[in-house]
Coordinates of C-alpha atoms in Angstrom, one line a residue:
M663 CA 91.0 -17.7 155.9
L664 CA 87.2 -17.9 155.5
P665 CA 85.0 -18.5 158.6
G666 CA 84.3 -22.1 159.2
K667 CA 85.1 -24.7 161.9
A668 CA 87.4 -23.7 164.7
S669 CA 91.0 -23.4 163.6
L670 CA 94.1 -21.3 163.9
D671 CA 96.5 -19.6 161.5
P672 CA 100.0 -20.2 163.0
L673 CA 101.5 -17.1 161.2
S674 CA 99.3 -14.4 162.5
N675 CA 98.0 -16.5 165.4
S676 CA 94.5 -15.8 164.3
L677 CA 91.6 -17.9 165.7
F678 CA 88.4 -18.8 163.9
L679 CA 86.0 -20.0 166.5
S680 CA 82.5 -20.1 165.2
E681 CA 80.4 -20.9 162.2
R682 CA 77.6 -18.8 163.5
P683 CA 77.5 -15.1 162.4
M684 CA 78.6 -12.4 164.8
F685 CA 75.3 -10.5 164.9
E686 CA 73.8 -13.3 166.9
Y687 CA 76.0 -12.5 169.9
L688 CA 77.4 -9.1 169.2
S689 CA 75.4 -7.4 171.9
A690 CA 76.8 -9.8 174.6
A691 CA 80.3 -9.4 173.1
L692 CA 80.2 -5.6 173.4
D693 CA 79.4 -6.3 177.0
G694 CA 82.5 -8.4 177.3
K695 CA 80.9 -11.9 177.2
L696 CA 81.0 -14.8 174.7
P697 CA 78.2 -17.3 174.2
D698 CA 78.4 -20.7 175.9
F699 CA 78.4 -22.6 172.5
M700 CA 81.9 -21.1 171.9
L701 CA 83.4 -22.5 175.1
P702 CA 84.9 -25.8 173.9
S703 CA 86.4 -24.3 170.7
F704 CA 87.7 -21.2 172.6
L705 CA 89.3 -23.3 175.3
H706 CA 91.0 -25.5 172.7
E707 CA 92.1 -22.9 170.2
A708 CA 93.1 -20.3 172.8
T709 CA 95.5 -22.8 174.2
H710 CA 97.1 -23.1 170.8
H711 CA 97.3 -19.3 170.7
W712 CA 98.9 -19.2 174.1
C713 CA 101.6 -21.7 173.1
L714 CA 102.4 -19.9 169.9
T715 CA 102.9 -16.5 171.5
D716 CA 106.2 -17.8 173.0
L717 CA 109.7 -17.9 171.5
V718 CA 109.2 -21.0 169.3
G719 CA 106.0 -19.8 167.7
T720 CA 107.3 -16.3 167.1
A721 CA 110.5 -17.7 165.6
L722 CA 108.6 -19.9 163.2
A723 CA 106.4 -16.9 162.2
Q724 CA 109.5 -14.8 161.5
I725 CA 111.1 -17.5 159.3
E726 CA 107.8 -17.8 157.4
L727 CA 107.7 -14.1 156.8
Q728 CA 111.3 -14.2 155.4
V729 CA 110.2 -17.0 153.0
Q730 CA 107.2 -15.1 151.9
R731 CA 109.3 -12.0 151.3
M732 CA 111.7 -14.0 149.1
W733 CA 108.7 -15.4 147.2
I734 CA 107.3 -12.0 146.5
Q735 CA 110.7 -10.7 145.2
S736 CA 110.9 -13.6 142.7
P737 CA 107.6 -15.5 142.4
V738 CA 108.4 -17.2 139.1
V739 CA 112.0 -18.5 139.7
Q740 CA 112.5 -19.2 143.4
H741 CA 115.8 -19.0 145.2
P742 CA 116.8 -22.5 146.3
I743 CA 116.9 -21.5 149.9
C744 CA 113.3 -20.4 149.8
G745 CA 112.0 -24.0 149.3
T746 CA 114.5 -25.3 152.0
M747 CA 113.4 -22.7 154.5
W748 CA 109.7 -23.5 153.8
A749 CA 110.3 -27.2 154.2
K750 CA 111.9 -26.5 157.6
V751 CA 108.9 -24.4 158.7
Q752 CA 106.5 -27.1 157.7
A753 CA 108.5 -29.9 159.3
A754 CA 108.8 -28.0 162.5
R755 CA 105.1 -27.3 162.7
Q756 CA 104.4 -30.9 161.8
A757 CA 106.7 -32.0 164.7
L758 CA 105.0 -29.7 167.1
E759 CA 101.4 -30.4 165.9
P760 CA 100.7 -33.6 168.0
L761 CA 102.0 -31.9 171.1
M762 CA 100.0 -28.7 170.5
E763 CA 96.9 -30.8 170.0
G764 CA 97.6 -32.8 173.1
I765 CA 98.1 -29.7 175.2
A766 CA 94.9 -28.2 173.8
L767 CA 92.9 -31.4 174.5
F768 CA 94.4 -31.6 178.0
A769 CA 93.3 -28.0 178.6
E770 CA 89.8 -28.9 177.4
F771 CA 89.3 -32.2 179.2
D772 CA 91.8 -32.3 182.1
A773 CA 93.3 -29.0 183.3
Y774 CA 91.7 -27.7 186.4
P775 CA 93.0 -25.0 188.8
G776 CA 94.1 -26.6 192.0
S777 CA 96.0 -25.5 195.1
S778 CA 98.7 -23.5 193.2
E779 CA 98.8 -19.7 193.7
I780 CA 99.0 -19.2 190.0
I781 CA 96.4 -19.8 187.2
S782 CA 97.2 -20.3 183.5
P783 CA 96.3 -17.4 181.2
V784 CA 93.8 -19.7 179.4
M785 CA 91.9 -20.3 182.6
G786 CA 91.9 -16.6 183.4
W787 CA 90.5 -15.8 179.9
L788 CA 87.9 -18.5 180.4
A789 CA 86.7 -17.0 183.7
Y790 CA 86.4 -13.5 182.2
L791 CA 84.7 -14.4 178.9
F792 CA 82.4 -17.1 180.1
G793 CA 82.1 -16.4 183.9
R794 CA 79.4 -13.7 183.9
S795 CA 76.2 -15.6 183.4
D796 CA 73.1 -15.7 185.7
E797 CA 74.1 -19.2 186.8
I798 CA 77.5 -18.3 188.2
P799 CA 77.6 -16.4 191.5
E800 CA 79.0 -12.9 191.1
D801 CA 81.2 -13.1 194.2
L802 CA 83.4 -15.9 192.8
D803 CA 87.1 -15.0 192.0
A804 CA 88.7 -16.0 188.7
V805 CA 89.9 -19.4 189.9
Q806 CA 86.5 -20.3 191.4
K807 CA 84.7 -19.2 188.2
A808 CA 87.1 -21.3 186.0
R809 CA 86.4 -24.3 188.2
Y810 CA 82.6 -23.7 188.0
I811 CA 82.7 -23.4 184.2
L812 CA 84.9 -26.5 183.7
C813 CA 82.8 -28.6 186.0
A814 CA 79.6 -27.6 184.1
Y815 CA 81.2 -28.2 180.7
R816 CA 82.8 -31.6 181.6
T817 CA 79.5 -32.9 183.0
S818 CA 77.8 -32.0 179.7
E819 CA 76.8 -34.3 176.9
L820 CA 78.8 -32.0 174.5
A821 CA 82.1 -32.7 176.4
L822 CA 81.3 -36.4 176.5
R823 CA 80.8 -36.5 172.7
R824 CA 83.9 -34.5 172.0
K825 CA 86.1 -36.7 174.2
S826 CA 84.6 -39.9 173.0
D827 CA 85.4 -38.8 169.4
V828 CA 89.1 -38.2 170.4
L829 CA 89.4 -41.6 172.0
V830 CA 88.5 -43.4 168.7
R831 CA 90.9 -41.3 166.5
P832 CA 93.7 -43.3 165.0
L833 CA 97.0 -43.1 166.8
R834 CA 98.8 -41.5 163.9
T835 CA 100.1 -38.1 162.8
D836 CA 98.2 -38.0 159.5
D837 CA 95.0 -37.3 161.4
G838 CA 96.4 -34.1 163.1
G839 CA 98.0 -36.2 165.8
Y840 CA 95.1 -35.6 168.2
L841 CA 95.1 -38.9 170.1
L842 CA 98.9 -39.4 169.7
G843 CA 99.5 -36.0 171.3
Y844 CA 96.8 -36.3 173.9
L845 CA 98.1 -39.7 175.2
S846 CA 101.7 -38.3 175.1
V847 CA 100.7 -35.3 177.3
K848 CA 98.7 -37.6 179.7
S849 CA 101.7 -39.9 179.9
C850 CA 104.0 -37.0 180.8
W851 CA 101.5 -35.9 183.5
A852 CA 101.2 -39.4 184.9
N853 CA 105.0 -39.5 185.0
A854 CA 105.3 -36.0 186.5
I855 CA 102.9 -36.5 189.4
K856 CA 105.0 -39.4 190.7
R857 CA 107.9 -37.0 191.2
S858 CA 106.2 -33.7 192.0
K859 CA 103.1 -33.3 194.2
R860 CA 102.7 -29.7 192.9
L861 CA 102.0 -31.0 189.4
A862 CA 99.0 -32.9 190.7
D863 CA 97.5 -29.4 190.0
S864 CA 96.8 -30.1 186.4
D865 CA 96.6 -26.4 185.5
L866 CA 100.1 -25.8 186.9
F867 CA 101.3 -28.8 184.9
L868 CA 99.7 -27.2 181.8
T869 CA 101.6 -24.0 182.4
Y870 CA 104.9 -25.8 183.1
L871 CA 104.7 -27.9 180.0
R872 CA 103.9 -24.9 177.8
N873 CA 106.9 -23.0 179.1
L874 CA 109.2 -26.1 179.0
V875 CA 108.7 -26.6 175.2
F876 CA 107.5 -23.3 173.6
Q877 CA 109.8 -21.0 175.5
D878 CA 112.9 -23.1 174.7
A879 CA 115.7 -20.9 173.3
V880 CA 117.7 -24.0 172.2
M881 CA 114.8 -25.1 170.0
V882 CA 114.7 -21.5 168.5
D883 CA 118.4 -21.7 167.7
I884 CA 117.8 -25.0 165.9
L885 CA 115.0 -23.5 163.8
R886 CA 116.9 -20.3 162.9
N887 CA 120.2 -22.1 161.9
Q888 CA 120.3 -21.7 158.1
R889 CA 123.6 -23.5 157.9
I890 CA 122.1 -26.9 158.4
E891 CA 119.9 -28.8 155.9
E892 CA 116.3 -29.7 156.7
T893 CA 117.0 -33.3 157.5
I894 CA 119.6 -32.4 160.2
M895 CA 117.3 -29.7 161.5
L896 CA 114.4 -32.2 162.0
Q897 CA 116.7 -34.7 163.7
Q898 CA 117.9 -32.0 166.1
L899 CA 114.4 -30.7 166.7
V900 CA 112.9 -34.2 167.5
L901 CA 115.8 -35.0 169.8
R902 CA 115.3 -31.7 171.6
L903 CA 111.6 -32.3 172.0
H904 CA 112.4 -35.7 173.5
E905 CA 114.9 -34.2 175.9
R906 CA 112.5 -31.6 177.1
L907 CA 109.6 -34.0 177.7
K908 CA 111.9 -36.5 179.5
L909 CA 112.5 -33.8 182.1
F910 CA 109.2 -34.8 183.7
G911 CA 111.0 -37.8 184.9
S912 CA 113.9 -36.0 186.5
A913 CA 114.6 -36.5 190.2
D914 CA 114.7 -32.8 191.0
L915 CA 111.3 -32.0 189.3
E916 CA 109.5 -31.0 192.5
D917 CA 112.2 -28.5 193.4
R918 CA 112.2 -27.1 189.9
V919 CA 108.5 -26.7 189.8
A920 CA 108.5 -25.0 193.3
E921 CA 111.1 -22.4 192.0
F922 CA 109.1 -21.9 188.8
E923 CA 105.9 -21.3 190.7
N924 CA 107.5 -19.0 193.2
A925 CA 109.1 -16.9 190.4
I926 CA 105.7 -16.2 189.0
V927 CA 104.1 -15.5 192.4
E928 CA 106.8 -13.1 193.4
T929 CA 107.3 -11.1 190.2
G930 CA 104.0 -11.6 188.3
G931 CA 106.0 -12.9 185.3
L932 CA 109.0 -14.9 184.2
S933 CA 112.5 -13.5 183.5
G934 CA 116.0 -14.8 183.4
R935 CA 116.4 -18.6 183.9
W936 CA 112.7 -19.0 184.5
E937 CA 111.8 -17.5 181.2
C938 CA 113.2 -20.7 179.6
L939 CA 113.3 -23.6 182.0
Y940 CA 116.6 -25.4 182.7
L941 CA 118.6 -22.8 180.6
D942 CA 121.0 -20.1 181.5
S943 CA 119.5 -16.6 181.4
K944 CA 122.3 -15.4 179.2
A945 CA 121.4 -18.0 176.5
V946 CA 117.7 -16.9 176.6
E947 CA 118.6 -13.2 176.4
S948 CA 121.0 -13.8 173.5
T949 CA 118.4 -15.6 171.5
S950 CA 115.8 -12.9 172.2
Q951 CA 118.3 -10.2 171.1
Q952 CA 119.1 -12.0 167.9
M953 CA 115.4 -12.2 167.0
E954 CA 114.9 -8.5 167.7
A955 CA 118.1 -7.6 165.8
E956 CA 116.8 -9.6 162.8
I957 CA 113.6 -7.5 162.7
R958 CA 115.6 -4.3 163.0
E959 CA 117.9 -5.3 160.2
T960 CA 115.0 -6.3 157.9
T961 CA 113.1 -3.0 158.5
A962 CA 116.2 -0.7 158.5
G963 CA 115.3 2.8 157.3
R964 CA 111.6 2.3 157.8
P965 CA 110.7 4.2 161.0
G966 CA 108.3 2.6 163.4
T967 CA 108.6 -1.0 162.3
Q968 CA 111.6 -1.9 164.4
V969 CA 109.6 -1.4 167.6
F970 CA 106.9 -4.0 166.8
H971 CA 108.7 -6.8 168.5
G972 CA 108.6 -5.1 171.9
W973 CA 104.9 -5.9 171.9
L974 CA 105.4 -9.6 171.9
E975 CA 106.0 -10.1 175.6
P976 CA 102.9 -8.8 177.4
N977 CA 103.1 -11.1 180.3
A978 CA 106.7 -10.5 181.3
G979 CA 108.1 -9.2 184.6
D980 CA 108.4 -5.6 185.6
E981 CA 111.6 -4.8 183.7
R982 CA 110.2 -6.1 180.4
R983 CA 106.8 -4.5 181.1
Q984 CA 108.5 -1.1 181.1
R985 CA 110.2 -1.9 177.8
V986 CA 107.0 -3.1 176.3
E987 CA 105.3 0.2 177.2
E988 CA 108.1 2.2 175.8
T989 CA 108.0 0.4 172.5
R990 CA 104.2 0.8 172.3
R991 CA 104.5 4.5 172.8
T992 CA 107.2 4.8 170.2
L993 CA 105.1 2.9 167.6
A994 CA 102.0 4.8 168.5
A995 CA 103.9 8.1 167.8
A996 CA 105.1 6.8 164.5
L997 CA 101.6 5.8 163.5
A998 CA 100.1 9.1 164.7
G999 CA 102.4 10.9 162.3
G1000 CA 100.9 8.9 159.4
N1001 CA 103.9 6.6 159.1
T1002 CA 102.6 3.3 157.8
P1003 CA 105.4 2.1 155.5
D1004 CA 105.2 -1.1 153.5
A1005 CA 107.2 -3.0 156.1
L1006 CA 104.2 -2.7 158.5
V1007 CA 102.4 -5.1 156.2
D1008 CA 105.3 -7.6 156.7
W1009 CA 105.5 -7.3 160.5
A1010 CA 101.8 -6.7 161.3
P1011 CA 101.3 -10.5 161.6
V1012 CA 104.1 -10.5 164.3
A1013 CA 102.4 -7.8 166.3
H1014 CA 99.0 -9.3 165.7
R1015 CA 100.2 -12.6 167.4
V1016 CA 99.3 -11.4 170.9
L1017 CA 95.7 -10.6 169.9
I1018 CA 92.9 -13.3 169.8
R1019 CA 90.5 -13.1 166.9
I1020 CA 87.1 -14.6 167.7
R1021 CA 85.2 -14.2 164.4
I1022 CA 85.3 -12.3 161.1
D1023 CA 82.3 -11.6 158.8
K1024 CA 81.7 -9.9 155.5
V1025 CA 79.5 -6.9 156.0
D1026 CA 78.1 -3.8 154.3
V1027 CA 79.6 -0.6 155.7
T1028 CA 78.4 3.0 155.4
V1029 CA 80.3 6.0 156.6
S1030 CA 78.4 9.3 156.6
G1031 CA 79.7 12.7 156.0
Q1032 CA 79.0 13.5 159.7
G1033 CA 81.5 10.8 160.8
D1034 CA 79.0 8.0 161.7
C1035 CA 79.7 4.4 160.8
K1036 CA 76.9 1.8 160.3
V1037 CA 77.4 -1.9 159.7
E1038 CA 74.9 -4.4 158.4
F1039 CA 75.1 -8.2 157.9
H1040 CA 72.8 -9.3 155.1
G1041 CA 70.6 -6.2 155.7
I1042 CA 70.5 -6.7 159.5
P1043 CA 71.9 -3.7 161.4
C1044 CA 74.6 -4.9 163.8
L1045 CA 76.7 -1.9 164.7
A1046 CA 76.4 1.9 164.8
A1047 CA 79.5 3.8 166.1
P1048 CA 81.7 6.8 165.4
A1049 CA 83.9 6.4 162.4
L1050 CA 87.7 6.7 162.8
A1051 CA 89.2 10.1 162.1
G1052 CA 90.0 10.4 158.4
A1053 CA 87.7 7.5 157.4
P1054 CA 86.3 8.4 153.9
A1055 CA 82.6 8.8 153.5
G1056 CA 80.8 6.3 151.4
A1057 CA 79.3 2.8 151.3
G1058 CA 80.7 -0.6 150.3
E1059 CA 81.5 -4.1 151.3
G1060 CA 83.9 -4.6 154.3
Q1061 CA 84.9 -6.9 157.1
L1062 CA 83.9 -6.8 160.7
A1063 CA 86.2 -8.6 163.1
L1064 CA 85.7 -9.4 166.8
Y1065 CA 88.9 -9.5 168.9
F1066 CA 90.0 -10.3 172.4
V1067 CA 92.9 -8.3 173.9
P1068 CA 94.4 -10.6 176.6
D1069 CA 96.4 -7.9 178.2
D1070 CA 93.3 -5.9 179.1
L1071 CA 90.8 -8.7 179.3
A1072 CA 88.7 -6.8 176.7
L1073 CA 86.7 -7.6 173.6
G1074 CA 86.8 -5.2 170.7
L1075 CA 85.6 -4.7 167.2
I1076 CA 87.3 -3.3 164.1
C1077 CA 85.7 -2.7 160.7
V1078 CA 87.7 -2.5 157.5
R1079 CA 86.5 -1.2 154.1
E1080 CA 88.4 -0.5 150.9
S1081 CA 91.8 -1.3 152.5
E1082 CA 91.2 1.1 155.4
P1083 CA 90.1 0.7 159.0
V1084 CA 86.9 2.8 159.3
C1085 CA 85.6 1.9 162.8
A1086 CA 87.0 0.5 166.0
E1087 CA 85.2 -0.1 169.3
F1088 CA 87.2 -1.0 172.4
P1089 CA 86.4 -0.6 176.1
E1090 CA 87.8 2.5 177.8
R1091 CA 90.3 0.5 179.8
V1092 CA 92.2 -0.3 176.6
S1093 CA 94.7 2.5 176.2
K1094 CA 94.9 4.7 173.2
T1095 CA 98.4 3.4 172.5
T1096 CA 97.2 -0.2 172.4
R1097 CA 94.2 0.7 170.3
R1098 CA 96.3 2.5 167.7
I1099 CA 98.7 -0.5 167.4
A1100 CA 95.9 -3.0 167.3
V1101 CA 93.9 -1.1 164.7
V1102 CA 96.9 -1.0 162.3
A1103 CA 98.0 -4.6 163.0
I1104 CA 94.5 -6.0 162.6
A1105 CA 93.7 -4.0 159.5
Q1106 CA 97.0 -5.0 157.7
V1107 CA 96.5 -8.7 158.6
L1108 CA 92.9 -8.6 157.3
L1109 CA 94.0 -6.9 154.1
S1110 CA 97.0 -9.2 153.4
E1111 CA 95.6 -12.5 154.6
A1112 CA 94.4 -13.7 151.2
M1113 CA 97.7 -13.0 149.6
R1114 CA 99.7 -14.7 152.3
H1115 CA 97.5 -17.8 152.1
A1116 CA 98.0 -17.9 148.4
I1117 CA 101.7 -17.8 148.8
Q1118 CA 101.5 -20.6 151.5
T1119 CA 99.6 -22.7 149.0
D1120 CA 102.1 -22.2 146.2
L1121 CA 105.0 -22.9 148.4
T1122 CA 103.4 -26.1 149.7
E1123 CA 102.6 -27.3 146.1
Q1124 CA 106.2 -26.7 145.1
E1125 CA 107.3 -28.7 148.1
N1126 CA 105.0 -31.6 147.3
H1127 CA 106.3 -31.8 143.7
S1128 CA 109.9 -31.7 144.8
A1129 CA 111.5 -35.1 144.5
G1130 CA 114.1 -34.4 147.2
L1131 CA 111.6 -33.0 149.6
T1132 CA 109.0 -35.8 149.2
G1133 CA 111.5 -38.3 150.7
F1134 CA 112.1 -35.8 153.5
Q1135 CA 108.4 -35.5 154.3
T1136 CA 108.1 -39.3 154.7
A1137 CA 111.2 -39.5 156.9
A1138 CA 109.9 -36.5 158.9
N1139 CA 106.5 -38.2 159.5
N1140 CA 108.1 -41.5 160.7
S1141 CA 110.5 -39.6 163.0
I1142 CA 107.7 -37.6 164.6
T1143 CA 105.4 -40.6 165.0
N1144 CA 108.1 -42.6 166.7
L1145 CA 108.9 -39.6 169.0
F1146 CA 105.4 -39.4 170.4
L1147 CA 104.8 -43.1 170.4
N1148 CA 107.6 -43.3 173.0
F1149 CA 105.5 -41.2 175.3
A1150 CA 102.0 -42.3 174.4
L1151 CA 102.8 -46.0 175.0
A1152 CA 105.3 -45.4 177.9
F1153 CA 103.2 -47.3 180.5
V1154 CA 102.3 -50.3 178.3
P1155 CA 104.1 -53.5 179.3
D1156 CA 106.6 -54.7 176.7
A1157 CA 104.7 -57.9 176.1
N1158 CA 101.6 -55.9 175.0
L1159 CA 103.4 -53.0 173.2
M1160 CA 103.1 -54.2 169.6
Q1161 CA 99.5 -55.3 169.9
C1162 CA 98.4 -52.1 171.6
R1163 CA 100.2 -50.0 168.9
Q1164 CA 98.5 -51.9 166.1
M1165 CA 95.0 -51.6 167.6
L1166 CA 95.4 -47.9 168.5
E1167 CA 96.7 -47.0 165.1
E1168 CA 93.5 -48.2 163.4
R1169 CA 90.7 -46.6 165.5
G1170 CA 92.1 -45.5 168.8
F1171 CA 90.6 -47.4 171.7
W1172 CA 87.7 -48.9 169.7
R1173 CA 89.2 -52.4 169.5
I1174 CA 90.8 -52.3 172.9
L1175 CA 87.3 -51.6 174.3
G1176 CA 85.8 -54.5 172.4
E1177 CA 84.2 -52.2 169.7
N1178 CA 81.7 -51.2 172.4
G1179 CA 80.5 -47.6 172.0
D1180 CA 79.0 -47.5 175.5
L1181 CA 82.4 -48.5 177.0
V1182 CA 84.1 -45.7 175.0
R1183 CA 81.6 -43.2 176.4
A1184 CA 82.1 -44.6 179.9
L1185 CA 85.8 -44.2 179.7
A1186 CA 85.4 -40.7 178.4
V1187 CA 82.9 -39.7 181.1
F1188 CA 85.0 -41.2 183.9
G1189 CA 88.1 -39.3 182.7
L1190 CA 86.1 -36.0 182.5
I1191 CA 84.7 -36.5 186.1
R1192 CA 88.1 -37.3 187.5
S1193 CA 89.5 -34.1 186.2
Y1194 CA 87.7 -32.1 188.8
T1195 CA 86.9 -34.5 191.7
D1196 CA 88.0 -37.7 193.4
D1197 CA 84.9 -37.9 195.5
P1198 CA 83.6 -41.5 194.9
D1199 CA 80.0 -40.5 195.6
L1200 CA 80.1 -37.7 193.2
I1201 CA 81.8 -39.8 190.5
R1202 CA 79.0 -42.4 190.9
A1203 CA 76.3 -39.8 190.7
V1204 CA 77.6 -38.2 187.6
M1205 CA 78.1 -41.5 185.9
Q1206 CA 74.5 -42.4 186.8
M1207 CA 73.4 -39.2 185.3
H1208 CA 74.9 -40.3 182.0
E1209 CA 73.1 -43.7 182.6
F1210 CA 76.2 -45.7 183.4
D1211 CA 76.5 -48.2 186.2
F1212 CA 79.9 -47.3 187.9
D1213 CA 80.8 -50.8 189.1
E1214 CA 79.8 -52.5 185.8
Q1215 CA 81.8 -50.0 183.7
I1216 CA 84.9 -49.9 185.9
G1217 CA 84.9 -53.6 185.9
A1218 CA 84.8 -53.7 182.1
L1219 CA 87.6 -51.1 181.8
R1220 CA 89.8 -53.1 184.2
K1221 CA 89.1 -56.3 182.1
A1222 CA 90.1 -54.4 178.9
Q1223 CA 93.3 -53.3 180.7
R1224 CA 94.1 -56.8 181.8
D1225 CA 93.4 -58.2 178.3
H1226 CA 95.4 -55.7 176.3
G1227 CA 97.9 -54.1 178.7
Y1228 CA 97.0 -50.4 178.1
P1229 CA 96.8 -48.5 181.4
L1230 CA 93.2 -47.2 181.3
L1231 CA 93.2 -46.8 185.1
V1232 CA 96.3 -45.7 186.9
P1233 CA 96.6 -44.9 190.6
R1234 CA 98.1 -41.5 191.6
S1235 CA 100.1 -43.1 194.4
D1236 CA 100.6 -46.5 196.1
A1237 CA 97.9 -45.8 198.7
P1238 CA 95.2 -48.5 198.7
E1239 CA 92.3 -46.1 198.3
E1240 CA 94.0 -44.5 195.3
A1241 CA 94.6 -48.0 193.7
E1242 CA 90.8 -48.6 194.2
R1243 CA 89.7 -45.3 192.7
G1244 CA 92.5 -44.9 190.2
L1245 CA 93.4 -42.0 187.9
C1246 CA 91.8 -42.4 184.5
F1247 CA 94.8 -42.4 182.2
V1248 CA 92.9 -41.4 179.1

């Protein structure tokens, strides 16, 4: 995928965060920092990445790799199961897309580390990569830095523009499902905080929601069941999503959240029943073992490849951590012996999924006979470093990629030329084992990316021209839309339901707010402020900074709520002062 606007490739879990070339900020990146202009896209896309590293995202990646392997074996006349499996992958991703966008928007506009003893990985990454500027005191811990960064961003004009844009998106799936997913997540949170005081900590809610859906072994079993046709698979998947999200209304939610939180605090990770919420640990382990066995079977007789999957659980508890380290050492030994079989090209995207790509650029690369590597971007020198052992001398076009290694909180660079990695720069705290695996996985993904995207395009075109699958796509879209509408409009009175739906489907809140751009912005800024404070004086001050009169705008929002029934302002509790201040729903 070429550099462009921020996006994510769900197969390799690769991010593309910036349209600006790497040389502009390479010096800061080598010091472990990212520029502030990347913050919104990083927060949004890194949340996608975090979701897809779990069981569900990994299962979808494995299925897609199976489909691509079948395509490569017979690219002209496809096996019938190839199209069916691809349709399942596409339908599953389509079903999850509104929720993924909603979770990412919630992370960008609402999540804020509160009183919980745990912090989501995304907030930890944010604190590390953006928390070392002159404006941020050095003595702050990760939680305090994350709060500081979020407050500064959500007070900015950029955040206001981005959220205002979301609020006038159509409430449909064909626009990526941004507003549909965002309102669904906000609705789940509004429902959850009525039953669990702990989930008033919006960052804890973010973590709980992510694990509830994307670490669901039952959903994985639905996706991997090749005995059912795509229509049945979609029905089961939509029903399962509905069941999981409805759990935010369960009577024992507070107890469940307390146990979940304590499990992380006590062990530093999740295992057993807490690895997949509300499921027996045996069911989770069985699904994980089946996925690992599938990799071993596919790569049988190809040394080194079967251990890739052990690298997929970097944030697990102590027992898994030991297993991860063992598999890393085994793979590193295989690679040290020059063992890079063809199967590594297949499974490199799976190993690659735990890494976060920041940016990739086409560059000119020169390796000298003395083992030095020099990299230039349009004639501008941007990197000089030792070449990797065995890198052939010579000059030519290559690719320079900037990566974040979440396990080690480290930014690193890898340069590839003529199908070979020629240079890699990582901080010393990144172990040799991790470096060796990362270099192979990254290089193989970079080299095979164009081919994989071409296969994806061909499979999608075949699906679009299949009469049987066209009807399935329409039914899938309707089913997914109805699923999320149930949550997005959950707090709308029945008498207003149809009117609200029709208005929101056109241009989001534009008509509900009287086609008043200032009121859209006022709603956006009020929601952004309420994400980090309930201090009425501070709320008024920030709204004044954005040239809004608090009383006038809140009065207008309440009128729109009375006229159309959509809950723009919802109290956290029944206390009189909460009813007065309200929790901005959107």
